[in-house]
Amino acid sequence: MKITAIETIQVSIPYQHDGPLTGFGGTVWSKLSYLLIRVETEDGLVGWGETFGYNAIAASIAAMETVVKPLALGKDTTDLATLMAGLKKSLHLFGRSGPVQYALSGLDIALWDLAGKRAGKPVAGLLAQEPRSTVPAYKSFMRLQQPDIVSRACERAVRQGYQSIKLHEITVEAVAAARKAIGDTIGLTLDVNCEWSADEAIRMANQLLPYKLKWLEEPVWPPEDMTGLARLRKTVDIPLALGENLANAWSFFPLLDEGVVDYFQPSVTKMGGISEFSLVAQAAARHERKLAPHSPYFGPGLLATLHLAAAFPNIGGIEIFGVDLESPLFGSVGTVGSDGSIAIPLGPGLGCDPDPEVIERYRV
Ligand SMILES: [Mg+2]
């Protein structure tokens, strides 16, 4: 079944969150921008994927339109693994990471959606014999900065049913406010997005010990400084998480049999899609390692992560971005229940297509 069309669709949707407008990558986000990938095959069937968005969208579109799409159009999708492996090998010298890999990720997710639709099975059912029907979720706030805002946001998340919360703060005061607001039984993690040197991270990790973090995420700049990270892990007894900046499955493999990283965080829209993520999940299972996927997404990237979590028991919970979109892409699908878990949309493929009216309204 040949690929007849690949379309990139940017949607930018206004949102609200608990603090003042903020963003990542040195910009302030007034809207959240996502890049949907629509793939059609010769039988007229349509699959949906997502390529890493936000500040990377223009680069991701260029990589898809000029590098990946010309090679992928006309290719037979029957053997998805062989098709994706072939594309990755052909394109490897133009980027095993970054926009080319992001574009391949979006294509791969759309092809899994198509494969599920064609087989009449959910993607989770293609990946595992008996997938879970729900997975726990944790609320992942943007950086809120002020301890009183952190405190109020955490209280609201607990009232909504969340059993676990992630902060993107960089001060001990903000973490202390969160722990005080949620008590001892709610899980708390901290993502500092590579804020510190290894020495600073050791100093800060020691100060954070009283707040019983389930993990400290990307504490060290640069994220590739595994020597610094190993020194931190050896010096301070605090679990570490990392992986959203690892480019592909092969970047994870050497780390799985070391004791430095406690939670591995593949990002399905960045590191090669469902095919590549599955390789990491399978290898992690063999090493008895836990995954905590990076998934601050609201499009097919979130659904893909949900299906992967349903299929692989070593995924403990799903990251749900702590913002409220003006209009969600999938209606109530992918929303968190009062027990803090999410139901997997177990229809064929990813289980739900994006709402065409929402796309129309927010398309850029
Ligand atoms: Mg992170």
Short mmCIF file of C-alpha atoms and ligand atoms in Angstrom, two decimals:
data_model
loop_
_atom_site.label_atom_id
_atom_site.label_comp_id
_atom_site.label_asym_id
_atom_site.label_seq_id
_atom_site.Cartn_x
_atom_site.Cartn_y
_atom_site.Cartn_z
CA MET A 1 0.00 0.00 0.00
CA LYS A 2 1.83 3.07 -1.28
CA ILE A 3 2.09 6.52 0.31
CA THR A 4 0.35 9.04 -1.98
CA ALA A 5 0.40 12.23 0.12
CA ILE A 6 2.22 13.72 3.12
CA GLU A 7 1.02 17.05 4.49
CA THR A 8 2.44 19.18 7.31
CA ILE A 9 -0.20 21.07 9.29
CA GLN A 10 0.76 23.61 11.96
CA VAL A 11 -1.81 24.48 14.59
CA SER A 12 -1.24 27.23 17.15
CA ILE A 13 -3.74 27.21 20.01
CA PRO A 14 -4.11 29.79 22.82
CA TYR A 15 -3.79 28.33 26.31
CA GLN A 16 -3.98 29.18 29.96
CA HIS A 17 -1.79 28.01 32.79
CA ASP A 18 -1.28 28.84 36.42
CA GLY A 19 1.50 31.39 36.07
CA PRO A 20 2.40 34.34 33.84
CA LEU A 21 3.03 33.58 30.16
CA THR A 22 6.32 31.81 29.72
CA GLY A 23 8.01 29.43 27.31
CA PHE A 24 11.18 27.52 26.55
CA GLY A 25 14.05 28.21 24.17
CA GLY A 26 14.33 31.87 25.10
CA THR A 27 10.84 32.78 23.88
CA VAL A 28 7.50 33.50 25.52
CA TRP A 29 4.64 31.41 24.18
CA SER A 30 1.31 33.15 23.73
CA LYS A 31 0.05 30.05 21.92
CA LEU A 32 1.19 26.44 21.87
CA SER A 33 2.24 25.30 18.41
CA TYR A 34 2.12 21.72 17.19
CA LEU A 35 3.00 20.14 13.87
CA LEU A 36 0.58 17.47 12.64
CA ILE A 37 1.54 15.09 9.85
CA ARG A 38 -1.26 13.79 7.64
CA VAL A 39 -0.32 10.76 5.54
CA GLU A 40 -2.55 9.22 2.90
CA THR A 41 -2.16 5.88 1.15
CA GLU A 42 -3.44 4.80 -2.27
CA ASP A 43 -6.58 3.22 -0.76
CA GLY A 44 -7.61 6.66 0.59
CA LEU A 45 -6.90 5.74 4.23
CA VAL A 46 -5.44 8.60 6.32
CA GLY A 47 -3.02 8.36 9.26
CA TRP A 48 -1.98 11.11 11.66
CA GLY A 49 1.43 11.76 13.17
CA GLU A 50 3.15 14.54 15.04
CA THR A 51 6.60 15.99 14.55
CA PHE A 52 8.32 17.90 17.35
CA GLY A 53 6.87 21.40 17.34
CA TYR A 54 7.13 24.54 19.47
CA ASN A 55 10.18 26.59 18.43
CA ALA A 56 11.35 23.82 16.08
CA ILE A 57 8.33 23.92 13.77
CA ALA A 58 9.81 25.86 10.83
CA ALA A 59 12.87 23.60 10.84
CA SER A 60 10.73 20.45 11.19
CA ILE A 61 8.52 21.51 8.25
CA ALA A 62 11.59 22.16 6.09
CA ALA A 63 13.08 18.78 7.00
CA MET A 64 9.83 17.01 6.17
CA GLU A 65 9.12 18.87 2.93
CA THR A 66 12.61 18.91 1.47
CA VAL A 67 14.35 15.84 2.91
CA VAL A 68 11.94 13.14 4.13
CA LYS A 69 8.85 13.59 1.95
CA PRO A 70 10.58 13.28 -1.43
CA LEU A 71 11.99 9.91 -0.37
CA ALA A 72 8.85 8.61 1.37
CA LEU A 73 6.24 9.40 -1.32
CA GLY A 74 5.41 6.31 -3.36
CA LYS A 75 6.99 3.91 -0.83
CA ASP A 76 5.11 0.74 0.15
CA THR A 77 3.95 0.79 3.78
CA THR A 78 3.22 -2.93 4.13
CA ASP A 79 6.46 -3.62 6.02
CA LEU A 80 6.67 -0.56 8.25
CA ALA A 81 9.84 -1.60 10.09
CA THR A 82 11.77 -2.16 6.88
CA LEU A 83 10.46 1.08 5.32
CA MET A 84 11.48 3.20 8.32
CA ALA A 85 14.85 1.47 8.68
CA GLY A 86 15.53 2.15 4.99
CA LEU A 87 14.60 5.84 5.25
CA LYS A 88 16.77 6.28 8.35
CA LYS A 89 19.74 4.63 6.71
CA SER A 90 19.35 6.69 3.52
CA LEU A 91 19.14 9.93 5.48
CA HIS A 92 21.59 9.23 8.28
CA LEU A 93 24.27 11.62 7.10
CA PHE A 94 21.76 14.49 7.13
CA GLY A 95 20.84 14.03 10.76
CA ARG A 96 20.46 11.14 13.17
CA SER A 97 19.00 13.80 15.46
CA GLY A 98 17.21 17.13 15.19
CA PRO A 99 14.71 18.15 12.51
CA VAL A 100 15.34 15.22 10.13
CA GLN A 101 14.77 12.78 12.97
CA TYR A 102 11.72 14.82 14.13
CA ALA A 103 10.23 14.57 10.62
CA LEU A 104 10.88 10.82 10.50
CA SER A 105 9.20 10.55 13.91
CA GLY A 106 6.03 12.23 12.64
CA LEU A 107 5.93 10.03 9.55
CA ASP A 108 6.47 6.89 11.64
CA ILE A 109 3.62 7.75 14.04
CA ALA A 110 1.25 8.35 11.10
CA LEU A 111 2.24 5.03 9.53
CA TRP A 112 1.52 3.19 12.82
CA ASP A 113 -1.88 4.90 12.90
CA LEU A 114 -2.48 3.66 9.34
CA ALA A 115 -1.25 0.15 10.19
CA GLY A 116 -3.70 -0.04 13.11
CA LYS A 117 -6.58 1.30 11.05
CA ARG A 118 -5.85 -1.19 8.30
CA ALA A 119 -5.67 -4.09 10.78
CA GLY A 120 -8.73 -2.89 12.73
CA LYS A 121 -6.61 -2.84 15.91
CA PRO A 122 -5.33 -0.18 18.29
CA VAL A 123 -1.61 0.56 18.03
CA ALA A 124 -1.26 -0.77 21.61
CA GLY A 125 -2.72 -4.05 20.35
CA LEU A 126 -0.12 -4.20 17.58
CA LEU A 127 2.64 -3.69 20.17
CA ALA A 128 1.44 -6.06 22.92
CA GLN A 129 -0.88 -9.04 23.41
CA GLU A 130 -2.72 -7.57 26.39
CA PRO A 131 -2.28 -3.80 26.60
CA ARG A 132 -3.51 -1.86 29.61
CA SER A 133 -6.72 0.12 29.17
CA THR A 134 -5.65 2.99 31.47
CA VAL A 135 -2.32 4.47 32.56
CA PRO A 136 -1.48 6.85 35.43
CA ALA A 137 -0.79 10.46 34.47
CA TYR A 138 1.24 13.18 36.10
CA LYS A 139 0.74 16.90 35.71
CA SER A 140 3.78 18.69 34.28
CA PHE A 141 3.66 22.42 34.95
CA MET A 142 5.54 25.02 32.97
CA ARG A 143 7.93 27.13 35.06
CA LEU A 144 5.72 29.06 37.48
CA GLN A 145 8.58 30.80 39.33
CA GLN A 146 6.72 32.20 42.35
CA PRO A 147 6.39 29.76 45.28
CA ASP A 148 2.83 30.95 46.04
CA ILE A 149 1.77 30.28 42.43
CA VAL A 150 3.46 26.86 42.57
CA SER A 151 1.61 26.13 45.76
CA ARG A 152 -1.83 27.05 44.37
CA ALA A 153 -1.22 25.16 41.11
CA CYS A 154 -0.19 22.02 43.00
CA GLU A 155 -3.25 22.17 45.25
CA ARG A 156 -5.49 22.47 42.18
CA ALA A 157 -3.81 19.48 40.48
CA VAL A 158 -4.35 17.32 43.55
CA ARG A 159 -8.01 18.38 43.66
CA GLN A 160 -8.28 17.28 40.01
CA GLY A 161 -7.12 13.80 41.02
CA TYR A 162 -3.44 13.80 40.04
CA GLN A 163 -1.31 11.49 42.16
CA SER A 164 1.94 12.90 40.87
CA ILE A 165 3.25 16.31 39.80
CA LYS A 166 6.29 17.57 37.92
CA LEU A 167 7.77 21.02 38.36
CA HIS A 168 10.07 22.93 36.02
CA GLU A 169 11.43 25.17 38.78
CA ILE A 170 15.05 25.94 39.60
CA THR A 171 14.81 27.11 43.20
CA VAL A 172 14.63 25.14 46.43
CA GLU A 173 11.91 27.54 47.65
CA ALA A 174 9.55 26.60 44.81
CA VAL A 175 10.08 22.87 45.42
CA ALA A 176 9.53 23.33 49.16
CA ALA A 177 6.26 25.17 48.45
CA ALA A 178 5.08 22.33 46.23
CA ARG A 179 5.88 19.62 48.78
CA LYS A 180 4.16 21.59 51.53
CA ALA A 181 1.06 22.05 49.35
CA ILE A 182 0.68 18.40 48.29
CA GLY A 183 1.76 16.57 51.45
CA ASP A 184 3.89 13.45 51.62
CA THR A 185 1.78 10.98 49.64
CA ILE A 186 1.66 12.71 46.23
CA GLY A 187 4.62 12.04 43.95
CA LEU A 188 6.84 15.01 43.11
CA THR A 189 9.50 15.28 40.41
CA LEU A 190 11.66 18.19 39.30
CA ASP A 191 12.85 18.98 35.77
CA VAL A 192 15.46 21.74 35.57
CA ASN A 193 16.14 21.47 31.81
CA CYS A 194 19.92 21.25 32.14
CA GLU A 195 20.21 24.38 34.27
CA TRP A 196 23.33 23.53 36.26
CA SER A 197 26.94 22.47 35.98
CA ALA A 198 27.71 19.13 37.62
CA ASP A 199 29.09 20.89 40.71
CA GLU A 200 26.04 23.14 40.99
CA ALA A 201 23.77 20.14 40.50
CA ILE A 202 25.47 18.29 43.37
CA ARG A 203 25.02 21.30 45.64
CA MET A 204 21.36 21.77 44.65
CA ALA A 205 20.53 18.05 44.82
CA ASN A 206 21.76 17.96 48.40
CA GLN A 207 19.47 20.87 49.26
CA LEU A 208 16.54 19.15 47.54
CA LEU A 209 16.85 15.87 49.46
CA PRO A 210 14.30 16.79 52.19
CA TYR A 211 11.56 17.13 49.56
CA LYS A 212 11.76 13.47 48.51
CA LEU A 213 11.75 13.86 44.75
CA LYS A 214 10.82 10.75 42.80
CA TRP A 215 13.37 11.94 40.25
CA LEU A 216 15.51 14.94 39.32
CA GLU A 217 15.35 15.46 35.55
CA GLU A 218 18.15 16.72 33.31
CA PRO A 219 20.05 18.41 36.14
CA VAL A 220 23.32 18.92 34.26
CA TRP A 221 24.37 21.01 31.28
CA PRO A 222 25.08 19.75 28.71
CA PRO A 223 22.74 16.73 28.70
CA GLU A 224 25.51 14.62 27.17
CA ASP A 225 27.76 15.13 30.22
CA MET A 226 27.37 11.59 31.49
CA THR A 227 30.57 11.87 33.53
CA GLY A 228 29.13 14.82 35.46
CA LEU A 229 25.83 13.04 35.85
CA ALA A 230 27.54 9.89 37.13
CA ARG A 231 29.43 12.00 39.68
CA LEU A 232 26.12 13.51 40.85
CA ARG A 233 24.42 10.11 41.11
CA LYS A 234 27.38 8.73 43.10
CA THR A 235 27.56 11.73 45.44
CA VAL A 236 23.88 12.32 46.21
CA ASP A 237 21.25 9.59 46.67
CA ILE A 238 18.65 11.10 44.36
CA PRO A 239 17.08 9.26 41.38
CA LEU A 240 17.86 10.84 38.00
CA ALA A 241 15.85 11.06 34.79
CA LEU A 242 17.03 11.88 31.28
CA GLY A 243 16.34 11.08 27.65
CA GLU A 244 14.27 13.75 25.87
CA ASN A 245 17.49 14.97 24.27
CA LEU A 246 18.76 11.54 23.26
CA ALA A 247 18.49 11.41 19.49
CA ASN A 248 17.57 7.81 18.73
CA ALA A 249 17.35 4.33 20.26
CA TRP A 250 21.07 3.72 19.88
CA SER A 251 21.81 6.70 22.13
CA PHE A 252 19.89 4.98 24.93
CA PHE A 253 21.39 1.50 24.67
CA PRO A 254 24.81 2.15 26.30
CA LEU A 255 23.12 3.89 29.27
CA LEU A 256 20.73 1.04 30.04
CA ASP A 257 23.32 -1.18 31.70
CA GLU A 258 24.89 1.64 33.72
CA GLY A 259 23.46 2.69 37.07
CA VAL A 260 23.46 6.44 36.43
CA VAL A 261 19.98 7.07 35.00
CA ASP A 262 16.99 5.77 36.96
CA TYR A 263 14.20 6.84 34.55
CA PHE A 264 14.68 6.93 30.78
CA GLN A 265 12.64 9.51 28.87
CA PRO A 266 12.32 8.85 25.14
CA SER A 267 10.26 11.48 23.32
CA VAL A 268 8.20 9.89 20.56
CA THR A 269 8.00 12.99 18.29
CA LYS A 270 11.75 13.60 18.53
CA MET A 271 13.64 10.31 18.61
CA GLY A 272 12.16 8.34 15.74
CA GLY A 273 8.51 7.65 16.49
CA ILE A 274 6.78 4.52 17.76
CA SER A 275 9.22 2.17 15.99
CA GLU A 276 12.31 3.67 17.62
CA PHE A 277 10.64 4.18 21.02
CA SER A 278 9.62 0.50 21.03
CA LEU A 279 13.26 -0.53 20.63
CA VAL A 280 14.14 1.49 23.73
CA ALA A 281 11.19 0.07 25.69
CA GLN A 282 12.11 -3.50 24.78
CA ALA A 283 15.78 -2.99 25.63
CA ALA A 284 14.86 -1.25 28.89
CA ALA A 285 12.63 -4.20 29.84
CA ARG A 286 15.53 -6.60 29.27
CA HIS A 287 17.65 -4.44 31.60
CA GLU A 288 14.77 -4.05 34.10
CA ARG A 289 14.84 -0.29 33.60
CA LYS A 290 11.95 2.14 33.97
CA LEU A 291 10.71 4.59 31.35
CA ALA A 292 9.07 7.95 32.01
CA PRO A 293 8.32 9.25 28.49
CA HIS A 294 8.70 12.92 27.57
CA SER A 295 5.27 13.89 26.20
CA PRO A 296 4.29 17.56 26.58
CA TYR A 297 2.02 17.10 23.58
CA PHE A 298 -1.65 17.39 22.76
CA GLY A 299 -1.65 15.86 19.28
CA PRO A 300 -0.96 12.38 17.88
CA GLY A 301 2.33 12.43 19.83
CA LEU A 302 0.35 12.19 23.05
CA LEU A 303 -1.85 9.39 21.70
CA ALA A 304 1.24 7.52 20.47
CA THR A 305 2.78 7.81 23.94
CA LEU A 306 -0.45 6.54 25.52
CA HIS A 307 -0.46 3.47 23.27
CA LEU A 308 3.21 2.80 24.06
CA ALA A 309 2.46 3.11 27.78
CA ALA A 310 -0.47 0.71 27.40
CA ALA A 311 1.82 -1.80 25.71
CA PHE A 312 4.96 -1.58 27.88
CA PRO A 313 4.55 -2.19 31.64
CA ASN A 314 7.91 -0.54 32.41
CA ILE A 315 6.29 2.84 31.63
CA GLY A 316 5.00 4.04 34.99
CA GLY A 317 3.08 7.15 34.01
CA ILE A 318 2.36 9.70 31.31
CA GLU A 319 3.42 13.33 31.30
CA ILE A 320 0.43 15.63 30.75
CA PHE A 321 1.38 19.22 30.06
CA GLY A 322 -0.02 21.43 32.82
CA VAL A 323 -1.83 23.93 30.61
CA ASP A 324 -5.40 24.25 29.39
CA LEU A 325 -5.77 24.58 25.63
CA GLU A 326 -8.57 26.81 24.36
CA SER A 327 -9.75 23.84 22.26
CA PRO A 328 -8.35 20.29 22.49
CA LEU A 329 -7.62 18.40 19.28
CA PHE A 330 -9.30 15.17 20.38
CA GLY A 331 -12.31 16.32 22.41
CA SER A 332 -12.36 14.50 25.74
CA VAL A 333 -9.96 11.75 24.56
CA GLY A 334 -6.70 11.88 26.48
CA THR A 335 -8.10 13.83 29.44
CA VAL A 336 -7.28 12.76 32.96
CA GLY A 337 -9.95 11.17 35.16
CA SER A 338 -10.65 11.93 38.81
CA ASP A 339 -8.38 9.03 39.84
CA GLY A 340 -5.41 10.61 38.03
CA SER A 341 -5.36 8.09 35.18
CA ILE A 342 -6.09 8.30 31.44
CA ALA A 343 -8.11 5.85 29.38
CA ILE A 344 -6.32 4.64 26.26
CA PRO A 345 -8.41 5.32 23.13
CA LEU A 346 -8.58 1.71 21.96
CA GLY A 347 -10.19 2.24 18.56
CA PRO A 348 -8.22 1.29 15.42
CA GLY A 349 -4.83 2.99 15.02
CA LEU A 350 -4.21 5.75 17.53
CA GLY A 351 -7.90 5.54 18.42
CA CYS A 352 -8.91 9.07 17.46
CA ASP A 353 -8.36 11.52 14.60
CA PRO A 354 -7.87 15.23 15.31
CA ASP A 355 -11.04 17.30 15.13
CA PRO A 356 -11.16 18.90 11.64
CA GLU A 357 -12.98 21.98 12.99
CA VAL A 358 -10.25 22.59 15.57
CA ILE A 359 -7.59 22.21 12.86
CA GLU A 360 -9.48 24.65 10.63
CA ARG A 361 -9.80 27.23 13.40
CA TYR A 362 -6.15 27.20 14.58
CA ARG A 363 -4.28 26.29 11.42
CA VAL A 364 -1.36 28.62 10.65
MG MG B 1 12.14 17.44 30.60
#
